[in-house]
Short mmCIF file of C-alpha atoms and ligand atoms in Angstrom, two decimals:
data_model
loop_
_atom_site.label_atom_id
_atom_site.label_comp_id
_atom_site.label_asym_id
_atom_site.label_seq_id
_atom_site.Cartn_x
_atom_site.Cartn_y
_atom_site.Cartn_z
CA MET A 1 -202.31 197.84 -15.18
CA ASP A 2 -200.49 196.95 -11.58
CA VAL A 3 -201.57 196.40 -8.14
CA ARG A 4 -200.02 200.07 -7.47
CA SER A 5 -202.60 201.59 -9.98
CA ALA A 6 -205.17 199.50 -9.70
CA ALA A 7 -205.11 200.85 -5.41
CA ALA A 8 -205.07 203.90 -6.40
CA ALA A 9 -208.15 203.74 -8.70
CA VAL A 10 -209.95 201.82 -6.28
CA LEU A 11 -209.14 203.74 -3.24
CA SER A 12 -209.82 206.96 -5.36
CA GLY A 13 -213.20 206.23 -3.38
CA LEU A 14 -212.39 206.54 -0.59
CA GLY A 15 -212.80 209.90 -0.28
CA ARG A 16 -216.42 209.86 -0.85
CA THR A 17 -217.04 206.71 1.53
CA ARG A 18 -214.37 208.11 4.55
CA GLU A 19 -217.55 209.98 6.24
CA ASP A 20 -219.91 206.88 5.75
CA MET A 21 -217.25 204.77 7.24
CA GLU A 22 -216.58 206.91 10.11
CA ASP A 23 -220.37 207.48 10.81
CA LEU A 24 -220.17 203.42 10.89
CA TYR A 25 -217.76 203.15 12.97
CA ARG A 26 -219.04 205.66 15.58
CA HIS A 27 -222.29 203.31 15.63
CA LEU A 28 -220.61 200.03 16.16
CA HIS A 29 -218.35 201.76 19.05
CA GLN A 30 -221.38 202.73 20.73
CA HIS A 31 -223.06 199.31 20.02
CA PRO A 32 -221.11 196.54 21.13
CA GLU A 33 -221.66 193.24 21.58
CA LEU A 34 -220.39 190.21 23.79
CA SER A 35 -218.82 187.28 21.71
CA HIS A 36 -221.93 184.89 20.44
CA GLN A 37 -224.35 188.01 20.79
CA GLU A 38 -223.40 189.76 17.57
CA THR A 39 -226.78 190.06 15.84
CA THR A 40 -227.11 193.54 15.25
CA THR A 41 -223.45 193.91 13.85
CA ALA A 42 -224.25 190.91 11.65
CA ALA A 43 -227.63 192.39 10.70
CA THR A 44 -225.71 195.76 9.42
CA VAL A 45 -222.77 193.78 7.77
CA ALA A 46 -225.46 191.55 6.02
CA GLU A 47 -227.59 194.45 4.79
CA ARG A 48 -224.67 196.50 3.71
CA LEU A 49 -222.80 193.57 1.91
CA ARG A 50 -226.46 192.81 -0.19
CA SER A 51 -226.65 196.50 -1.24
CA ASP A 52 -222.73 196.30 -2.53
CA GLY A 53 -223.56 193.05 -4.72
CA TYR A 54 -222.46 190.50 -2.57
CA GLU A 55 -223.82 187.12 -2.26
CA VAL A 56 -224.36 186.79 1.68
CA THR A 57 -224.91 183.98 3.42
CA THR A 58 -225.85 184.63 7.24
CA ALA A 59 -225.85 182.61 10.32
CA VAL A 60 -222.69 180.73 9.64
CA GLY A 61 -221.90 179.62 13.18
CA GLY A 62 -224.34 181.74 15.02
CA THR A 63 -223.85 185.00 13.95
CA GLY A 64 -221.36 184.97 11.27
CA VAL A 65 -221.53 186.60 8.01
CA VAL A 66 -220.16 185.63 4.60
CA GLY A 67 -220.25 187.67 1.27
CA VAL A 68 -218.95 186.37 -1.75
CA LEU A 69 -218.56 188.20 -5.07
CA ARG A 70 -217.08 186.60 -8.41
CA ASN A 71 -215.90 188.85 -11.27
CA GLY A 72 -214.47 186.98 -13.81
CA ASP A 73 -211.33 184.44 -13.94
CA GLY A 74 -208.88 184.95 -11.11
CA PRO A 75 -207.54 183.75 -7.38
CA THR A 76 -210.03 183.93 -4.81
CA VAL A 77 -209.30 186.17 -1.68
CA LEU A 78 -210.88 185.78 1.50
CA LEU A 79 -210.29 189.08 3.80
CA ARG A 80 -211.72 188.38 7.48
CA ALA A 81 -212.87 190.63 10.53
CA ASP A 82 -213.82 189.63 13.76
CA MET A 83 -217.16 191.51 15.19
CA ASP A 84 -217.49 190.67 18.91
CA ALA A 85 -216.78 192.91 21.95
CA LEU A 86 -215.60 192.31 25.53
CA PRO A 87 -217.18 192.84 29.20
CA VAL A 88 -215.14 195.99 30.07
CA ARG A 89 -216.69 199.25 31.22
CA GLU A 90 -215.38 202.17 29.23
CA GLU A 91 -213.83 204.69 30.41
CA THR A 92 -212.31 206.60 27.44
CA GLY A 93 -214.58 209.61 27.82
CA LEU A 94 -214.91 209.58 23.90
CA PRO A 95 -218.56 211.46 22.89
CA TYR A 96 -219.46 208.31 20.89
CA ALA A 97 -218.25 205.95 23.85
CA SER A 98 -220.13 202.78 24.82
CA THR A 99 -222.63 202.77 27.84
CA VAL A 100 -223.91 199.46 26.79
CA THR A 101 -224.52 196.50 29.34
CA ALA A 102 -225.93 192.91 28.20
CA THR A 103 -225.95 189.53 30.09
CA ASP A 104 -223.21 187.51 29.71
CA GLY A 105 -223.47 183.56 28.98
CA GLU A 106 -223.48 182.90 33.04
CA GLY A 107 -226.20 185.10 33.50
CA THR A 108 -224.53 188.03 35.00
CA ALA A 109 -225.28 191.74 33.60
CA VAL A 110 -221.93 193.19 32.51
CA PRO A 111 -220.71 196.36 31.08
CA VAL A 112 -219.67 196.16 27.44
CA MET A 113 -216.77 197.97 25.44
CA HIS A 114 -215.00 197.44 21.89
CA ALA A 115 -211.67 197.26 24.03
CA CYS A 116 -209.93 195.08 21.34
CA GLY A 117 -210.75 197.60 18.18
CA HIS A 118 -212.99 194.73 16.41
CA ASP A 119 -215.24 197.56 15.26
CA VAL A 120 -212.39 199.31 13.11
CA HIS A 121 -211.83 195.61 11.70
CA VAL A 122 -215.69 195.73 10.72
CA ALA A 123 -215.70 199.15 9.56
CA THR A 124 -212.85 198.66 7.51
CA LEU A 125 -213.43 195.50 5.70
CA LEU A 126 -217.15 196.84 4.92
CA CYS A 127 -215.43 200.12 3.68
CA ALA A 128 -213.00 197.92 1.90
CA ALA A 129 -215.47 195.41 0.16
CA GLY A 130 -217.79 198.46 -0.85
CA LEU A 131 -214.43 200.29 -3.04
CA LEU A 132 -213.83 196.76 -4.47
CA ALA A 133 -217.50 196.20 -5.66
CA ALA A 134 -217.55 199.46 -7.06
CA SER A 135 -214.63 199.03 -9.00
CA ARG A 136 -214.42 195.40 -10.42
CA GLU A 137 -212.88 196.29 -13.62
CA GLN A 138 -209.65 197.19 -11.66
CA TRP A 139 -209.57 193.72 -10.64
CA ARG A 140 -210.48 189.80 -11.63
CA GLY A 141 -211.26 186.68 -9.76
CA GLY A 142 -213.13 186.11 -6.75
CA LEU A 143 -213.53 188.21 -3.23
CA VAL A 144 -214.62 186.40 0.27
CA VAL A 145 -215.56 188.88 3.04
CA LEU A 146 -215.93 187.05 6.40
CA PHE A 147 -217.20 188.56 9.58
CA GLN A 148 -216.32 186.30 12.47
CA PRO A 149 -217.95 186.02 15.85
CA ALA A 150 -216.75 185.49 19.34
CA GLU A 151 -212.98 185.65 18.57
CA GLU A 152 -212.47 186.74 22.37
CA VAL A 153 -213.21 183.41 23.50
CA GLY A 154 -211.55 181.81 20.99
CA ASP A 155 -214.15 179.59 19.39
CA GLY A 156 -215.78 181.82 16.62
CA ALA A 157 -213.99 180.93 13.44
CA ARG A 158 -213.87 177.27 14.35
CA GLY A 159 -217.65 177.22 15.03
CA MET A 160 -217.90 178.72 11.06
CA VAL A 161 -215.85 176.42 10.26
CA GLU A 162 -217.98 173.51 11.84
CA ASP A 163 -221.09 174.81 10.32
CA GLY A 164 -220.52 174.79 6.76
CA LEU A 165 -217.70 177.68 5.67
CA ALA A 166 -216.37 175.47 3.30
CA GLU A 167 -219.78 175.15 1.19
CA ALA A 168 -220.43 179.22 1.97
CA VAL A 169 -217.05 180.40 0.55
CA GLY A 170 -216.51 178.24 -2.16
CA THR A 171 -213.02 177.92 -3.74
CA VAL A 172 -210.44 180.19 -1.74
CA ASP A 173 -206.63 181.17 -2.60
CA VAL A 174 -205.38 182.96 -0.11
CA ALA A 175 -206.67 184.43 3.52
CA PHE A 176 -205.82 187.89 5.11
CA ALA A 177 -206.57 189.46 8.43
CA GLN A 178 -205.95 192.35 10.47
CA HIS A 179 -205.89 193.69 14.12
CA VAL A 180 -205.59 197.08 15.07
CA LEU A 181 -203.01 197.68 17.65
CA PRO A 182 -201.63 199.94 20.18
CA LEU A 183 -198.79 201.27 17.44
CA PRO A 184 -198.96 204.90 16.28
CA ALA A 185 -202.10 205.23 13.53
CA GLY A 186 -201.09 205.31 10.28
CA ILE A 187 -198.57 202.09 10.59
CA VAL A 188 -198.84 198.85 8.61
CA GLY A 189 -196.47 196.25 10.37
CA THR A 190 -196.37 192.44 8.45
CA ARG A 191 -194.04 189.59 9.84
CA THR A 192 -193.41 186.42 8.57
CA GLY A 193 -193.54 183.21 10.21
CA ALA A 194 -195.00 182.89 14.04
CA VAL A 195 -196.65 186.19 14.61
CA LEU A 196 -199.19 185.35 17.31
CA SER A 197 -198.73 183.21 20.43
CA ALA A 198 -200.99 179.90 20.93
CA ALA A 199 -202.76 180.38 24.24
CA ASP A 200 -204.15 177.63 26.36
CA SER A 201 -205.77 178.22 29.32
CA MET A 202 -206.17 175.75 32.06
CA ARG A 203 -208.12 175.14 35.22
CA ILE A 204 -206.73 172.74 37.89
CA THR A 205 -208.27 171.47 40.79
CA VAL A 206 -206.42 169.53 43.55
CA HIS A 207 -207.54 167.82 46.57
CA GLY A 208 -206.41 167.92 50.15
CA ARG A 209 -208.24 166.98 53.16
CA GLY A 210 -210.22 169.49 55.13
CA ALA A 211 -209.50 169.75 58.83
CA HIS A 212 -209.35 172.63 61.81
CA GLY A 213 -206.71 175.03 61.77
CA SER A 214 -205.17 173.98 65.06
CA MET A 215 -204.65 169.97 63.70
CA PRO A 216 -202.40 170.29 60.66
CA GLN A 217 -201.68 166.62 61.26
CA ALA A 218 -205.31 165.51 60.62
CA ALA A 219 -205.05 167.42 57.13
CA VAL A 220 -203.70 167.57 53.68
CA ASP A 221 -203.54 171.00 53.02
CA PRO A 222 -204.59 172.38 49.71
CA VAL A 223 -203.17 175.94 50.41
CA VAL A 224 -199.76 174.40 50.98
CA LEU A 225 -199.74 171.98 47.87
CA ALA A 226 -201.35 174.94 45.37
CA SER A 227 -198.73 177.13 46.85
CA MET A 228 -195.95 174.57 46.11
CA ILE A 229 -197.52 173.87 42.43
CA VAL A 230 -197.15 177.73 42.07
CA VAL A 231 -193.31 177.62 42.79
CA ARG A 232 -192.34 174.58 40.85
CA LEU A 233 -194.25 175.70 37.65
CA GLN A 234 -192.16 178.62 37.36
CA THR A 235 -189.49 176.08 36.47
CA VAL A 236 -191.57 174.92 33.49
CA ILE A 237 -190.44 177.87 31.25
CA SER A 238 -186.73 178.66 32.70
CA ARG A 239 -185.64 175.33 32.87
CA GLU A 240 -187.14 173.27 30.33
CA VAL A 241 -187.93 175.47 27.64
CA ALA A 242 -184.79 176.49 25.29
CA PRO A 243 -184.06 180.20 25.88
CA THR A 244 -184.43 180.97 21.94
CA GLU A 245 -188.41 179.84 22.41
CA PRO A 246 -190.73 182.43 23.71
CA ALA A 247 -193.16 181.22 25.97
CA VAL A 248 -195.31 182.50 28.90
CA LEU A 249 -196.92 180.52 32.03
CA THR A 250 -198.85 182.73 34.15
CA VAL A 251 -200.81 181.42 37.15
CA GLY A 252 -203.73 184.00 37.05
CA SER A 253 -205.90 183.04 39.58
CA ILE A 254 -205.49 180.80 42.97
CA HIS A 255 -208.77 180.03 44.82
CA ALA A 256 -208.69 177.85 48.23
CA GLY A 257 -210.14 178.38 51.94
CA THR A 258 -213.00 180.16 53.41
CA LYS A 259 -211.84 181.07 57.06
CA SER A 260 -208.04 181.47 58.85
CA ASN A 261 -208.70 178.18 61.47
CA VAL A 262 -210.47 176.20 58.69
CA ILE A 263 -208.10 173.90 56.24
CA GLY A 264 -210.04 173.56 53.17
CA ASP A 265 -210.29 170.28 51.15
CA ARG A 266 -209.09 171.87 47.84
CA ALA A 267 -207.71 174.09 45.40
CA VAL A 268 -208.05 175.62 42.25
CA LEU A 269 -205.74 176.97 40.45
CA GLU A 270 -206.18 178.71 36.98
CA LEU A 271 -203.01 178.67 34.52
CA ASN A 272 -202.49 180.82 30.77
CA ILE A 273 -200.05 179.72 28.63
CA ARG A 274 -198.82 181.40 25.36
CA THR A 275 -196.18 179.47 23.39
CA TYR A 276 -195.16 179.71 19.23
CA ASP A 277 -194.43 176.29 18.09
CA GLU A 278 -196.80 173.44 18.36
CA GLN A 279 -193.94 171.29 19.85
CA THR A 280 -192.83 173.97 22.60
CA ARG A 281 -196.80 173.49 23.16
CA ALA A 282 -197.10 169.98 23.93
CA GLY A 283 -193.91 170.09 26.09
CA VAL A 284 -195.05 172.86 28.28
CA LEU A 285 -198.69 171.11 28.67
CA ALA A 286 -197.20 168.18 29.46
CA ALA A 287 -194.89 169.32 32.18
CA ILE A 288 -197.66 171.10 33.59
CA ARG A 289 -199.19 168.15 33.88
CA ARG A 290 -196.55 166.62 35.26
CA VAL A 291 -195.27 168.96 38.39
CA VAL A 292 -198.88 169.21 39.35
CA THR A 293 -199.98 165.13 39.46
CA ALA A 294 -196.25 164.97 41.32
CA GLU A 295 -196.97 167.85 44.09
CA CYS A 296 -200.14 166.17 44.62
CA GLU A 297 -198.18 162.84 45.30
CA ALA A 298 -195.78 164.46 47.44
CA SER A 299 -198.45 166.18 49.68
CA ALA A 300 -200.09 162.60 49.75
CA ALA A 301 -203.50 164.43 48.38
CA PRO A 302 -205.95 161.83 48.84
CA THR A 303 -207.27 161.93 45.04
CA ALA A 304 -205.84 162.56 41.52
CA PRO A 305 -205.84 166.39 40.48
CA GLU A 306 -208.25 167.30 37.54
CA PHE A 307 -207.14 169.16 34.68
CA GLU A 308 -209.83 171.32 32.12
CA MET A 309 -208.65 172.72 29.37
CA PHE A 310 -210.77 176.21 27.86
CA ASP A 311 -210.23 179.36 25.86
CA ARG A 312 -207.60 177.52 23.90
CA PHE A 313 -206.38 179.51 20.39
CA PRO A 314 -203.99 178.45 17.94
CA THR A 315 -201.03 179.44 16.99
CA THR A 316 -200.84 182.54 13.78
CA THR A 317 -197.95 181.98 11.77
CA ASN A 318 -197.85 183.70 8.64
CA ASP A 319 -196.63 182.02 5.35
CA ALA A 320 -193.45 182.97 3.53
CA ALA A 321 -194.39 183.75 -0.01
CA THR A 322 -197.90 185.20 0.94
CA THR A 323 -196.07 187.35 3.34
CA ALA A 324 -193.82 188.57 1.31
CA LYS A 325 -196.27 189.15 -1.84
CA VAL A 326 -198.37 191.70 0.65
CA ALA A 327 -195.13 192.94 2.21
CA ALA A 328 -193.88 194.19 -1.14
CA ALA A 329 -197.47 195.81 -1.90
CA PHE A 330 -197.89 197.74 1.41
CA ARG A 331 -194.20 199.09 1.06
CA ASP A 332 -194.93 200.08 -2.22
CA HIS A 333 -198.17 201.77 -1.21
CA PHE A 334 -197.35 203.02 2.13
CA GLY A 335 -193.50 203.70 1.90
CA GLU A 336 -192.38 204.24 5.40
CA ARG A 337 -195.16 203.80 7.14
CA ALA A 338 -194.73 199.81 6.17
CA ILE A 339 -193.07 198.16 8.85
CA GLU A 340 -191.90 194.86 10.60
CA LEU A 341 -194.40 194.11 13.24
CA PRO A 342 -192.52 192.53 16.44
CA LEU A 343 -193.84 189.20 17.43
CA GLN A 344 -197.04 189.80 19.28
CA SER A 345 -197.55 187.57 22.32
CA ALA A 346 -201.77 187.99 21.84
CA SER A 347 -203.75 185.15 20.20
CA GLU A 348 -206.12 184.99 17.76
CA ASP A 349 -208.33 182.15 16.53
CA PHE A 350 -208.20 183.63 12.83
CA SER A 351 -205.90 180.63 11.65
CA ASP A 352 -208.24 178.14 12.17
CA ILE A 353 -210.39 179.42 8.82
CA PRO A 354 -207.33 179.08 6.28
CA THR A 355 -206.11 176.09 8.14
CA ALA A 356 -209.57 174.34 7.83
CA LEU A 357 -210.01 175.80 4.02
CA GLY A 358 -206.18 174.87 3.43
CA VAL A 359 -204.96 177.56 2.07
CA PRO A 360 -201.79 180.40 3.23
CA TYR A 361 -202.37 183.40 5.01
CA THR A 362 -200.82 186.48 6.41
CA TYR A 363 -202.16 188.46 9.44
CA TRP A 364 -200.81 191.96 9.98
CA GLY A 365 -201.43 194.71 12.27
CA ILE A 366 -202.27 198.50 11.90
CA GLY A 367 -201.76 201.34 14.21
CA GLY A 368 -204.40 203.06 15.94
CA ILE A 369 -202.83 205.50 18.47
CA ASP A 370 -202.29 209.05 17.86
CA PRO A 371 -199.13 209.49 16.34
CA ASP A 372 -198.42 212.51 18.09
CA ARG A 373 -199.26 210.87 21.55
CA TYR A 374 -196.88 207.90 21.06
CA ARG A 375 -194.20 210.25 19.68
CA ALA A 376 -194.59 212.14 22.94
CA ALA A 377 -194.80 208.77 25.26
CA ALA A 378 -191.77 207.11 23.56
CA ALA A 379 -189.70 210.20 23.96
CA ALA A 380 -190.34 210.11 27.46
CA GLY A 381 -189.91 206.49 27.83
CA ARG A 382 -193.54 205.63 29.04
CA VAL A 383 -195.03 204.04 26.11
CA ALA A 384 -196.14 200.71 28.56
CA GLU A 385 -197.59 203.15 31.01
CA ASP A 386 -199.04 206.08 29.01
CA ILE A 387 -200.66 204.06 25.87
CA PRO A 388 -203.52 202.35 26.51
CA VAL A 389 -203.20 198.65 25.30
CA ASN A 390 -206.48 196.29 23.88
CA HIS A 391 -208.35 195.03 26.19
CA SER A 392 -208.27 198.16 28.21
CA PRO A 393 -211.01 200.16 29.62
CA PHE A 394 -208.70 203.53 27.47
CA PHE A 395 -208.17 201.44 24.72
CA ALA A 396 -209.21 204.52 21.98
CA PRO A 397 -208.39 204.28 18.60
CA VAL A 398 -208.44 207.41 16.75
CA ILE A 399 -210.44 207.70 13.71
CA GLU A 400 -208.16 208.69 11.24
CA PRO A 401 -205.90 207.93 10.07
CA THR A 402 -206.57 204.23 11.66
CA LEU A 403 -209.67 203.64 9.61
CA SER A 404 -208.38 204.85 6.05
CA THR A 405 -204.69 202.80 7.12
CA GLY A 406 -207.20 199.62 7.98
CA THR A 407 -208.94 199.81 4.24
CA GLU A 408 -206.10 200.69 2.37
CA ALA A 409 -204.13 197.71 3.70
CA LEU A 410 -207.40 195.08 2.95
CA VAL A 411 -207.94 196.61 -0.06
CA VAL A 412 -204.13 196.75 -1.32
CA ALA A 413 -203.76 193.02 -0.05
CA ALA A 414 -206.55 192.15 -1.90
CA LEU A 415 -205.43 193.54 -5.04
CA SER A 416 -202.18 191.89 -4.43
CA TYR A 417 -203.50 188.93 -5.67
CA LEU A 418 -206.13 190.34 -7.68
CA ALA A 419 -205.07 193.04 -10.01
CA PRO A 420 -204.32 191.48 -13.47
CA SER A 421 -200.27 192.01 -14.33
CA ALA A 422 -199.43 194.41 -16.87
ZN1 LIG B 501 -208.91 190.86 22.29
ZN1 LIG B 502 -208.94 191.25 19.02
#
C-alpha cells in the first residue's frame, strides 16, 4: 500500500459525498458568523464529526471544536480549518449569497459574509474527515480535525491553545492547514520556509496642545506632528530593512481635529506592519517607536506618545521536511496542478497551534477562481483588476473544482503520513 493507492481508495467515496458537501458549503455560505460567534457552525461541525465516529470536544477556546479518531498504531496528523466570516456586505449576486447581519463586538449591526472562504475550509475538512473515517482500512494512526474560531481577529488559535487544546488533541506529530486563494481553482500550491507574513497593528496617540487656528504660536499642532511621522515612517522599510527582506508598513488611518479654525490636542494613527522574519519584525517595531518618540520631541509635544498593539499574527514558516513530503504526495496526486505557491503577504494565526504543540507544520493554498475567468484575466493582463481577492465583497470561489481539490489535498496530505508504506 502506498499513498497514491490509499488516496485513490479513500477518495473513491468522493463521488457519493460530493452533493452533500456542496449543499453543506452553500448552507455555510448563507449562514456566516463573525469571529467568536461561530456557534451554529460549530454545532454543525460537532454533529457531523460525532456521526462519523470522532471523539468530539466542543467549546475549546470559545466555539472551537476538536474531533479525534484513533485507528491503530502510527503517527497522528492534525488538520485545521478556520470557521469565522467577516463584516462585509456580500455583492457576489450568487443565488446562495449571504444576507445575514449580526452585532459585532462593539454593539454595531454589520453585514456578514464568508469573504475569506473559511466556508470552503470547513466544508472540505468535514468531507475529508468523513471520507477518512469511512475507509479506516486504508490508514493507521491518529487523525485530529480541528475547527478554529476567530482567525480574522488573530486570537482564535491562541484561545484554543490557552483553553486546554493540548489535552483535547493528545499526542500530535504534524499539523496541516490550507487556504483558498485567488488562484485558478484546481491548483494546489505548497511552499517551503516563509509562506505568510507576521502582522502587527499599532495604534499611536500623539499629543499636542490645542489652540485657535489663528494662533499657532500657542499650539503644538498634532496635525503637523502626525504628518511628519507619516512621512518619516516611509524610511523605516526603505532605509532600515535590507532590500532582500520583504516588509510592509502602512499607515491605514489618521484622525485629528474637528474644524478648520481649531488646532486639536491629539492625533491617532493606525499602522499595519507585515514582516516574514522575527528579527526584521522586532527591528521595524522598534524603529517605529524611535521615530514617533523623536518626532514628538522635535515638535515639543507636552507628553510622550502612547503605543497600543492589536490584531497581531505570528509568521507562518513551513517546515522543510514536512513540506517536501506533502509536496511530493501532491505532485503524485495532482500532477501539473501542484505548483509552488508564491510568497503571500497575508497573515494567519494557524501556526500558533503547531508552535504550542511543538510539532512541524505546512500550510498550503488552493485556487478558488473559475479557471477560464482567471485565464482570460491573465491573458488581458488584468488579474489585479478583474479577479476579486479574499475579503472583497465579490470574492466568490467556484464550488467545483474548488471543493474537490481542497478535500483531496487534505486527504492526500494526511495519508502521506498515515498510509502504511508498501
Ligand atoms: Zn481573511
Ligand atoms: Zn482567511
